[in-house]
Tab-separated table of C-alpha atoms and ligand atoms in Angstrom:
chain	number	residue	atom	x	y	z
G	11	MET	CA	-28.859	14.878	58.738
G	12	ALA	CA	-29.158	13.004	62.003
G	13	VAL	CA	-27.428	15.878	63.749
G	14	LEU	CA	-29.893	18.352	62.302
G	15	THR	CA	-32.855	16.297	63.440
G	16	ALA	CA	-31.445	16.014	66.920
G	17	ASP	CA	-30.929	19.772	67.029
G	18	LEU	CA	-34.476	20.398	65.955
G	19	ASP	CA	-35.784	18.060	68.618
G	20	ASP	CA	-33.690	19.806	71.226
G	21	ILE	CA	-34.862	23.200	70.168
G	22	LEU	CA	-38.525	22.227	70.138
G	23	GLU	CA	-38.181	20.378	73.415
G	24	ASP	CA	-36.703	23.502	74.940
G	25	VAL	CA	-39.466	25.750	73.585
G	26	PHE	CA	-42.278	23.403	74.586
G	27	GLU	CA	-40.737	22.953	77.994
G	28	ARG	CA	-40.555	26.674	78.623
G	29	VAL	CA	-43.989	27.462	77.334
G	30	THR	CA	-45.694	24.693	79.256
G	31	GLN	CA	-43.622	25.134	82.411
G	32	THR	CA	-44.398	28.780	82.844
G	33	ARG	CA	-47.830	29.456	84.090
G	34	ILE	CA	-48.643	33.061	83.570
G	35	PHE	CA	-52.277	32.870	82.592
G	36	LYS	CA	-55.084	31.217	84.472
G	37	ASN	CA	-57.571	32.244	81.790
G	38	ARG	CA	-56.209	34.418	79.011
G	39	ASP	CA	-59.575	34.673	77.251
G	40	VAL	CA	-61.044	37.042	79.824
G	41	LEU	CA	-58.633	39.656	78.487
G	42	LEU	CA	-59.914	39.388	74.932
G	43	PRO	CA	-61.966	42.336	73.602
G	44	ASP	CA	-65.199	40.357	73.190
G	45	TYR	CA	-65.314	39.036	76.735
G	46	LEU	CA	-68.123	40.625	78.720
G	47	PRO	CA	-67.369	40.765	82.470
G	48	ASP	CA	-70.281	40.855	84.898
G	49	LYS	CA	-68.786	43.758	86.802
G	50	LEU	CA	-67.956	47.112	85.237
G	51	PRO	CA	-66.181	49.307	87.778
G	52	HIS	CA	-66.661	53.074	87.434
G	53	ARG	CA	-69.645	52.805	85.172
G	54	GLU	CA	-72.383	52.855	87.788
G	55	THR	CA	-73.805	56.213	86.639
G	56	GLN	CA	-74.010	55.039	83.037
G	57	ILE	CA	-75.472	51.645	83.988
G	58	ARG	CA	-78.126	53.404	86.059
G	59	LYS	CA	-79.020	55.770	83.262
G	60	VAL	CA	-79.266	53.110	80.544
G	61	ALA	CA	-81.222	50.828	82.872
G	62	SER	CA	-83.642	53.519	83.996
G	63	VAL	CA	-84.423	54.552	80.424
G	64	LEU	CA	-84.886	51.004	79.152
G	65	ALA	CA	-86.672	49.704	82.269
G	66	GLN	CA	-89.836	51.428	81.053
G	67	ALA	CA	-90.158	48.331	78.914
G	68	LEU	CA	-90.824	46.267	82.050
G	69	ARG	CA	-93.941	48.359	82.642
G	70	GLY	CA	-95.051	47.818	79.068
G	71	TYR	CA	-94.229	51.346	77.929
G	72	ARG	CA	-92.089	52.257	74.971
G	73	PRO	CA	-88.765	53.507	76.374
G	74	ASN	CA	-87.491	56.813	75.058
G	75	ASN	CA	-84.891	56.576	72.326
G	76	LEU	CA	-81.380	56.832	73.683
G	77	PHE	CA	-78.279	58.248	72.090
G	78	ILE	CA	-74.932	57.251	73.577
G	79	TYR	CA	-71.678	58.952	72.833
G	80	GLY	CA	-68.149	58.415	74.170
G	81	LEU	CA	-64.606	57.897	72.939
G	82	THR	CA	-63.392	54.440	71.974
G	83	GLY	CA	-62.913	51.948	74.809
G	84	THR	CA	-65.019	53.826	77.357
G	85	GLY	CA	-67.369	50.888	77.963
G	86	LYS	CA	-70.384	51.872	75.847
G	87	THR	CA	-70.921	48.480	74.228
G	88	ALA	CA	-70.131	46.598	77.434
G	89	VAL	CA	-72.584	48.646	79.530
G	90	VAL	CA	-75.405	48.341	77.012
G	91	LYS	CA	-74.859	44.591	76.555
G	92	LEU	CA	-74.828	44.010	80.287
G	93	VAL	CA	-78.003	46.009	80.923
G	94	VAL	CA	-79.739	44.378	77.947
G	95	ARG	CA	-78.836	40.905	79.177
G	96	LYS	CA	-80.399	41.587	82.602
G	97	LEU	CA	-83.393	43.372	81.149
G	98	VAL	CA	-84.202	40.483	78.829
G	99	GLU	CA	-83.988	38.052	81.784
G	100	LYS	CA	-86.359	40.192	83.845
G	101	ALA	CA	-88.787	40.522	80.959
G	102	ARG	CA	-88.826	36.730	80.475
G	103	GLU	CA	-89.551	36.216	84.170
G	104	ARG	CA	-92.459	38.589	83.962
G	105	GLY	CA	-93.808	37.257	80.706
G	106	ILE	CA	-93.277	40.540	78.875
G	107	ARG	CA	-92.832	40.262	75.136
G	108	LEU	CA	-89.585	42.115	74.617
G	109	GLU	CA	-86.922	41.699	71.924
G	110	ILE	CA	-83.634	43.591	71.967
G	111	PRO	CA	-81.536	42.929	68.878
G	112	ILE	CA	-78.044	44.421	69.110
G	113	ILE	CA	-76.704	45.204	65.664
G	114	ASN	CA	-73.192	46.372	64.995
G	115	THR	CA	-73.487	48.445	61.845
G	116	LYS	CA	-69.773	48.293	61.203
G	117	ARG	CA	-70.078	44.530	60.853
G	118	ASP	CA	-73.561	44.492	59.300
G	119	ASP	CA	-72.991	47.562	57.262
G	120	THR	CA	-75.768	47.753	54.674
G	121	PRO	CA	-79.465	48.626	55.159
G	122	TYR	CA	-80.165	45.152	53.804
G	123	ARG	CA	-78.095	43.418	56.463
G	124	VAL	CA	-79.499	45.543	59.253
G	125	LEU	CA	-83.048	44.730	58.193
G	126	ALA	CA	-82.159	41.057	57.749
G	127	LYS	CA	-80.850	40.998	61.339
G	128	LEU	CA	-84.001	42.651	62.607
G	129	ILE	CA	-86.184	40.112	60.837
G	130	GLU	CA	-84.012	37.261	62.123
G	131	SER	CA	-84.447	38.567	65.657
G	132	LEU	CA	-88.146	37.898	65.151
G	133	GLY	CA	-87.285	34.287	64.419
G	134	LEU	CA	-87.650	34.438	60.644
G	135	ARG	CA	-85.150	33.668	57.907
G	136	VAL	CA	-84.060	36.061	55.175
G	137	PRO	CA	-82.217	35.116	51.973
G	138	ALA	CA	-78.729	36.678	51.793
G	139	THR	CA	-79.690	38.732	48.736
G	140	GLY	CA	-82.423	39.080	46.185
G	141	ILE	CA	-85.059	41.157	47.916
G	142	ALA	CA	-85.300	44.922	47.418
G	143	THR	CA	-84.517	46.876	50.592
G	144	ALA	CA	-87.902	48.598	50.513
G	145	GLU	CA	-89.618	45.224	50.347
G	146	LEU	CA	-87.483	43.958	53.216
G	147	TYR	CA	-88.461	46.941	55.316
G	148	ALA	CA	-92.132	46.339	54.552
G	149	ARG	CA	-91.761	42.707	55.607
G	150	PHE	CA	-90.043	43.680	58.827
G	151	LYS	CA	-92.859	46.076	59.678
G	152	LYS	CA	-95.504	43.490	58.888
G	153	PHE	CA	-93.870	40.660	60.888
G	154	LEU	CA	-93.180	42.953	63.795
G	155	ASP	CA	-96.735	44.169	64.036
G	156	LYS	CA	-98.089	40.656	63.728
G	157	LYS	CA	-95.995	39.562	66.715
G	158	GLY	CA	-97.268	42.308	68.985
G	159	LEU	CA	-94.194	43.081	71.043
G	160	LEU	CA	-91.873	45.738	72.266
G	161	MET	CA	-88.604	45.963	70.376
G	162	ILE	CA	-85.575	47.953	71.464
G	163	ILE	CA	-83.186	48.148	68.535
G	164	VAL	CA	-79.587	48.777	69.533
G	165	LEU	CA	-77.502	50.150	66.666
G	166	ASP	CA	-73.877	50.040	67.767
G	167	GLU	CA	-71.184	51.939	65.848
G	168	ILE	CA	-74.076	53.619	64.100
G	169	ASP	CA	-71.820	56.219	62.443
G	170	TYR	CA	-70.502	53.540	60.049
G	171	HIS	CA	-73.961	52.930	58.681
G	172	VAL	CA	-74.938	56.581	58.387
G	173	LYS	CA	-71.701	57.694	56.744
G	174	LYS	CA	-72.021	55.017	54.079
G	175	HIS	CA	-75.745	54.920	53.504
G	176	GLY	CA	-77.178	58.141	54.909
G	177	ASP	CA	-79.858	58.368	57.572
G	178	ASP	CA	-82.701	56.978	55.484
G	179	LEU	CA	-83.161	53.765	57.437
G	180	LEU	CA	-82.743	55.612	60.713
G	181	TYR	CA	-85.391	58.083	59.641
G	182	LYS	CA	-87.801	55.258	58.840
G	183	LEU	CA	-87.126	53.554	62.156
G	184	THR	CA	-87.711	56.740	64.152
G	185	ARG	CA	-91.102	57.042	62.423
G	186	ILE	CA	-92.090	53.393	62.445
G	187	ASN	CA	-94.345	53.635	65.515
G	188	GLU	CA	-96.783	55.753	63.528
G	189	GLU	CA	-97.373	52.771	61.259
G	190	LEU	CA	-97.555	50.049	63.898
G	191	SER	CA	-100.665	49.169	65.804
G	192	ARG	CA	-99.702	46.145	67.925
G	193	SER	CA	-95.937	46.631	68.405
G	194	LYS	CA	-93.661	49.437	69.532
G	195	VAL	CA	-90.065	50.262	68.708
G	196	SER	CA	-87.374	52.161	70.624
G	197	LEU	CA	-83.895	52.930	69.386
G	198	VAL	CA	-80.536	53.003	71.085
G	199	GLY	CA	-77.765	54.524	68.962
G	200	ILE	CA	-74.124	54.236	70.003
G	201	THR	CA	-71.146	56.041	68.487
G	202	ASN	CA	-67.638	57.208	69.281
G	203	ASP	CA	-67.670	59.864	66.584
G	204	VAL	CA	-67.978	63.387	68.039
G	205	ASN	CA	-69.320	64.755	64.779
G	206	PHE	CA	-71.830	62.028	64.168
G	207	THR	CA	-74.985	64.100	64.667
G	208	SER	CA	-73.910	66.505	61.917
G	209	TRP	CA	-74.679	63.637	59.506
G	210	LEU	CA	-78.286	63.496	60.633
G	211	ASP	CA	-81.406	65.240	59.469
G	212	PRO	CA	-82.559	67.492	62.372
G	213	ARG	CA	-85.719	65.429	62.794
G	214	VAL	CA	-83.745	62.196	63.137
G	215	LYS	CA	-81.325	63.907	65.463
G	216	SER	CA	-83.975	65.140	67.860
G	217	SER	CA	-85.873	61.872	67.775
G	218	LEU	CA	-82.830	59.696	68.429
G	219	GLY	CA	-81.684	62.073	71.144
G	220	GLU	CA	-84.821	61.856	73.309
G	221	GLU	CA	-82.360	60.786	75.974
G	222	GLU	CA	-78.633	61.313	75.752
G	223	LEU	CA	-75.732	59.861	77.647
G	224	VAL	CA	-72.022	60.576	77.511
G	225	PHE	CA	-69.308	58.130	78.550
G	226	PRO	CA	-66.243	60.026	79.784
G	227	PRO	CA	-62.745	58.592	79.281
G	228	TYR	CA	-61.347	56.553	82.171
G	229	THR	CA	-58.655	58.073	84.363
G	230	ALA	CA	-55.459	56.158	85.101
G	231	ASP	CA	-56.774	55.255	88.579
G	232	GLN	CA	-60.035	53.939	87.171
G	233	LEU	CA	-58.153	51.869	84.603
G	234	LYS	CA	-56.081	50.406	87.431
G	235	ASP	CA	-59.245	49.170	89.145
G	236	ILE	CA	-60.557	47.706	85.889
G	237	LEU	CA	-57.273	45.916	85.215
G	238	ARG	CA	-56.936	44.611	88.792
G	239	GLU	CA	-60.430	43.175	88.683
G	240	ARG	CA	-59.757	41.442	85.366
G	241	ALA	CA	-56.278	40.284	86.356
G	242	LYS	CA	-57.741	38.232	89.217
G	243	THR	CA	-59.328	35.792	86.792
G	244	ALA	CA	-56.809	36.170	83.976
G	245	PHE	CA	-53.463	35.541	85.700
G	246	VAL	CA	-52.162	33.009	88.186
G	247	GLU	CA	-51.482	34.558	91.525
G	248	GLY	CA	-48.228	36.457	91.774
G	249	ALA	CA	-47.651	36.437	88.000
G	250	LEU	CA	-47.679	40.209	87.756
G	251	GLU	CA	-44.671	42.105	88.996
G	252	ASP	CA	-45.368	45.300	90.956
G	253	GLY	CA	-45.928	48.241	88.658
G	254	VAL	CA	-47.239	46.252	85.706
G	255	ILE	CA	-50.876	47.236	86.188
G	256	GLU	CA	-49.897	50.799	86.999
G	257	LEU	CA	-47.887	51.156	83.801
G	258	CYS	CA	-50.604	49.616	81.618
G	259	ALA	CA	-53.132	51.998	83.171
G	260	ALA	CA	-50.905	55.037	82.789
G	261	LEU	CA	-50.123	54.321	79.131
G	262	ALA	CA	-53.765	53.679	78.244
G	263	ALA	CA	-54.911	56.755	80.162
G	264	ARG	CA	-52.695	58.787	77.880
G	265	GLU	CA	-54.517	57.231	74.935
G	266	ASN	CA	-57.858	58.849	75.789
G	267	GLY	CA	-58.610	56.584	78.764
G	268	ASP	CA	-59.265	53.578	76.564
G	269	ALA	CA	-60.021	50.405	78.563
G	270	ARG	CA	-59.646	48.210	75.480
G	271	LYS	CA	-56.121	49.503	74.994
G	272	ALA	CA	-55.326	48.882	78.660
G	273	LEU	CA	-56.592	45.294	78.519
G	274	ASP	CA	-54.812	44.597	75.228
G	275	LEU	CA	-51.620	45.891	76.711
G	276	LEU	CA	-51.910	43.669	79.760
G	277	ARG	CA	-52.725	40.614	77.636
G	278	ILE	CA	-49.888	41.155	75.173
G	279	SER	CA	-47.450	41.790	78.029
G	280	GLY	CA	-48.458	38.411	79.448
G	281	GLU	CA	-48.060	36.738	76.069
G	282	ILE	CA	-44.582	38.161	75.640
G	283	ALA	CA	-43.596	37.027	79.141
G	284	GLN	CA	-44.910	33.558	78.385
G	285	ARG	CA	-43.090	33.364	75.061
G	286	GLU	CA	-39.858	34.373	76.746
G	287	GLY	CA	-40.348	31.671	79.335
G	288	SER	CA	-40.402	34.224	82.122
G	289	SER	CA	-42.267	33.287	85.277
G	290	LYS	CA	-43.443	36.834	85.834
G	291	VAL	CA	-44.805	39.657	83.739
G	292	THR	CA	-42.496	42.620	84.209
G	293	VAL	CA	-42.582	46.311	83.435
G	294	ALA	CA	-40.131	45.619	80.611
G	295	HIS	CA	-42.677	43.253	79.054
G	296	VAL	CA	-45.258	46.022	79.164
G	297	ARG	CA	-42.893	48.372	77.338
G	298	LYS	CA	-42.293	45.744	74.656
G	299	ALA	CA	-46.016	45.159	74.337
G	300	TRP	CA	-46.599	48.883	73.942
G	301	GLU	CA	-44.067	49.065	71.127
G	302	GLN	CA	-45.633	46.098	69.406
G	303	ILE	CA	-49.146	47.555	69.625
G	304	GLU	CA	-47.909	50.887	68.318
G	305	LYS	CA	-46.182	49.252	65.346
G	306	ASP	CA	-49.196	47.110	64.546
G	307	ARG	CA	-51.371	50.198	64.651
G	308	VAL	CA	-49.097	52.046	62.222
G	309	VAL	CA	-49.051	49.111	59.797
G	310	GLU	CA	-52.855	48.925	59.925
G	311	VAL	CA	-53.392	52.657	59.494
G	312	VAL	CA	-50.956	52.829	56.582
G	313	ARG	CA	-52.455	49.758	54.945
G	314	SER	CA	-55.922	51.289	54.935
G	315	LEU	CA	-54.871	54.631	53.413
G	316	PRO	CA	-56.120	55.540	49.933
G	317	LEU	CA	-53.587	55.056	47.110
G	318	HIS	CA	-52.551	58.696	46.694
G	319	SER	CA	-51.910	59.065	50.421
G	320	LYS	CA	-49.774	55.952	50.231
G	321	LEU	CA	-47.802	57.415	47.339
G	322	LEU	CA	-47.244	60.610	49.313
G	323	LEU	CA	-46.145	58.670	52.336
G	324	TYR	CA	-43.856	56.550	50.192
G	325	SER	CA	-42.341	59.769	48.841
G	326	ILE	CA	-41.841	61.057	52.375
G	327	LEU	CA	-40.354	57.771	53.512
G	328	THR	CA	-37.836	57.583	50.679
G	329	LEU	CA	-36.931	61.276	50.904
G	330	THR	CA	-36.397	61.305	54.652
G	331	LYS	CA	-35.268	57.695	55.139
G	332	GLY	CA	-37.044	58.159	58.460
G	333	GLU	CA	-34.276	60.487	59.601
G	334	ARG	CA	-34.192	63.932	58.081
G	335	ALA	CA	-37.036	66.350	57.334
G	336	THR	CA	-38.460	67.110	53.918
G	337	TYR	CA	-40.707	69.821	52.420
G	338	THR	CA	-44.025	69.943	50.585
G	339	GLY	CA	-42.366	70.959	47.301
G	340	GLU	CA	-39.900	68.065	47.402
G	341	VAL	CA	-42.637	65.602	48.270
G	342	TYR	CA	-44.867	66.833	45.480
G	343	LYS	CA	-42.080	66.474	42.952
G	344	ARG	CA	-41.347	62.899	44.011
G	345	TYR	CA	-45.053	62.091	44.099
G	346	LYS	CA	-45.473	63.347	40.511
G	347	GLU	CA	-42.646	61.071	39.383
G	348	LEU	CA	-44.349	58.122	41.047
G	349	THR	CA	-47.766	58.765	39.493
G	350	ALA	CA	-46.062	59.152	36.097
G	351	GLU	CA	-44.251	55.854	36.593
G	352	LEU	CA	-47.524	54.146	37.431
G	353	GLY	CA	-49.381	55.948	34.635
G	354	ILE	CA	-52.122	57.251	36.904
G	355	GLU	CA	-53.555	60.735	37.416
G	356	THR	CA	-51.684	63.287	39.526
G	357	LEU	CA	-53.660	65.205	42.124
G	358	THR	CA	-53.295	68.976	42.378
G	359	LEU	CA	-50.856	70.485	44.847
G	360	ARG	CA	-53.791	71.802	46.820
G	361	ARG	CA	-55.394	68.365	47.158
G	362	VAL	CA	-52.023	66.879	48.067
G	363	GLY	CA	-51.777	69.510	50.811
G	364	ASP	CA	-55.047	68.198	52.258
G	365	LEU	CA	-53.814	64.609	52.166
G	366	ILE	CA	-50.601	65.629	53.932
G	367	SER	CA	-52.698	67.288	56.649
G	368	GLU	CA	-54.646	64.052	57.041
G	369	LEU	CA	-51.437	62.066	57.486
G	370	ASP	CA	-50.473	64.589	60.131
G	371	MET	CA	-53.780	64.153	61.948
G	372	LEU	CA	-53.311	60.395	61.932
G	373	GLY	CA	-49.995	60.944	63.701
G	374	ILE	CA	-47.931	59.186	61.031
G	375	ILE	CA	-46.056	62.344	60.127
G	376	SER	CA	-45.812	65.772	61.671
G	377	THR	CA	-45.741	69.031	59.772
G	378	GLU	CA	-44.687	72.499	60.701
G	379	VAL	CA	-45.117	75.673	58.691
G	380	VAL	CA	-41.741	77.329	58.128
G	381	SER	CA	-40.622	80.403	56.269
G	382	ARG	CA	-38.348	80.071	53.257
G	383	GLY	CA	-37.490	83.759	53.162
G	384	ARG	CA	-38.615	85.447	49.985
G	385	ARG	CA	-39.876	82.171	48.584
G	386	GLY	CA	-42.753	82.285	51.062
G	387	MET	CA	-43.993	79.651	53.455
G	388	THR	CA	-43.750	75.914	53.150
G	389	ARG	CA	-44.393	72.925	55.336
G	390	MET	CA	-41.560	70.975	56.874
G	391	ILE	CA	-42.464	67.298	57.124
G	392	THR	CA	-41.006	64.655	59.422
G	393	LEU	CA	-41.908	61.010	59.743
G	394	GLU	CA	-43.220	60.325	63.242
G	395	SER	CA	-43.767	56.575	63.039
G	396	ASP	CA	-41.485	53.613	62.962
G	397	PRO	CA	-40.130	53.615	59.360
G	398	GLU	CA	-40.137	49.822	59.225
G	399	ALA	CA	-43.812	49.675	60.214
G	400	VAL	CA	-44.644	52.349	57.632
G	401	ARG	CA	-42.755	50.416	54.971
G	402	ARG	CA	-44.558	47.202	55.828
G	403	GLY	CA	-47.941	48.909	55.623
G	404	LEU	CA	-47.048	50.482	52.275
G	405	LEU	CA	-45.635	47.351	50.684
G	406	SER	CA	-48.843	45.434	51.283
G	407	ASP	CA	-50.223	47.539	48.432
G	408	PRO	CA	-49.304	45.937	45.093
G	409	MET	CA	-48.927	49.344	43.372
G	410	VAL	CA	-46.417	50.549	45.926
G	411	ALA	CA	-44.664	47.188	45.920
G	412	GLU	CA	-44.284	47.611	42.148
G	413	LEU	CA	-42.536	50.974	42.664
G	414	ALA	CA	-40.274	49.580	45.350
G	415	GLY	CA	-39.390	46.450	43.440
L	29	ATP	N1	-65.723	49.622	83.488
L	29	ATP	C1	-65.207	48.564	82.890
L	29	ATP	N2	-64.858	47.477	83.593
L	29	ATP	C2	-64.330	46.392	83.009
L	29	ATP	N3	-64.090	46.291	81.702
L	29	ATP	C3	-64.423	47.334	80.937
L	29	ATP	C4	-64.983	48.521	81.474
L	29	ATP	N4	-65.185	49.395	80.472
L	29	ATP	C5	-64.764	48.790	79.351
L	29	ATP	N5	-64.296	47.554	79.621
L	29	ATP	C6	-63.743	46.612	78.655
L	29	ATP	O1	-62.981	47.353	77.740
L	29	ATP	C7	-63.198	46.928	76.399
L	29	ATP	C8	-63.759	48.054	75.587
L	29	ATP	O2	-65.061	48.396	76.061
L	29	ATP	P1	-66.273	48.619	75.050
L	29	ATP	O3	-66.194	47.627	73.943
L	29	ATP	O4	-67.531	48.677	75.827
L	29	ATP	O5	-65.883	50.064	74.504
L	29	ATP	P2	-66.728	51.037	73.584
L	29	ATP	O6	-66.969	52.279	74.372
L	29	ATP	O7	-67.899	50.329	73.032
L	29	ATP	O8	-65.647	51.377	72.457
L	29	ATP	P3	-65.865	51.601	70.863
L	29	ATP	O9	-66.388	52.996	70.715
L	29	ATP	O10	-64.497	51.455	70.284
L	29	ATP	O11	-66.833	50.563	70.384
L	29	ATP	C9	-64.115	45.730	76.498
L	29	ATP	O12	-63.338	44.559	76.482
L	29	ATP	C10	-64.797	45.907	77.845
L	29	ATP	O13	-65.140	44.678	78.407
L	30	MG	MG1	-68.344	49.603	71.162
């Protein structure tokens, strides 16, 4: 027993020693996704555009509505937050009554919560439930007009709201100025969904798009600048081996020029280096970090699939064992056995074909149409993701766990 305790002490001593001895980070938090830096390299054009549209507010005019589109991690939220922060400061200095609530409709995803946030931004409290949405909207309008101010409503990740609840609230907000006498409202909508506007009524679409702005993906060189700038405050000097920033930038550039991905990669590389007690972050750490991110992504994607997609994927996983290829017919047969075992409905072959295409689009599997001679065409299916990560994602579902167990 004494021996065991001594061993444990030794082990912990060793770990603590290594972790505290190595100084990789100066301030790790500046690499976290929510940190807002006060410099955004390579976004000058977008900052100018957002600022020039919204700056009308400083002259007391209602700014045009603004619609912002760009792929994930291209700096949309960061640019808008930065401009809003400065604009609000300027307005305060000049005694202009301006409110700019920023609402993330993925987080606050019901019309009720959006309206509650809007009312709260006017300094009033709203009960968590219990008021009809129409009544809440009426209250918002009344309070807003009473206050007599200019409000710029930023709806970030707006596609989440519209896909779940339609464009009703958006329609009302684009019309609200007609019913206000002392206040004015402008809208800023942000999305990374290319097809978002197809969800909108043409009137909402044209109103929201009074001004439009696109954020292009970052190139590898631009990501390098962004990472270098951030690394100055994040890491102790000399902690990054040559090539680390370059590799992070190159890998993230391949993923649609996503700055969030690049920063995550750099942070996780540093964390791995620290855990290993290394005094430097190396290119090998970046490769490990990349693998880890990729696996985590697969687990997450698989976990959030609907049940029937999970059953199909489970069929594919068990048929291929992550090594060989399988075919639609084989998968369908296995899938039918599984639904029978669980006593749930079986989807048609046609519907299953659609779900298989979706799995392909998500990059979890790949499919290829092949000829089976006189028996016609079929799809050959191969697993493209780490089988262990797929399994982990699947087993977090109790139904699948039941089949596996
Ligand atoms: N030009 C830049 N300079 C420094 N950091 C940046 C820059 N662009 C983006 N970032 C950082 O990258 C991360 C992602 O940016 P942001 O959240 O603005 O992306 P987004 O376009 O809103 O993506 P999504 O569509 O997924 O919401 C943030 O941590 C942000 O601070
Ligand atoms: Mg965003």
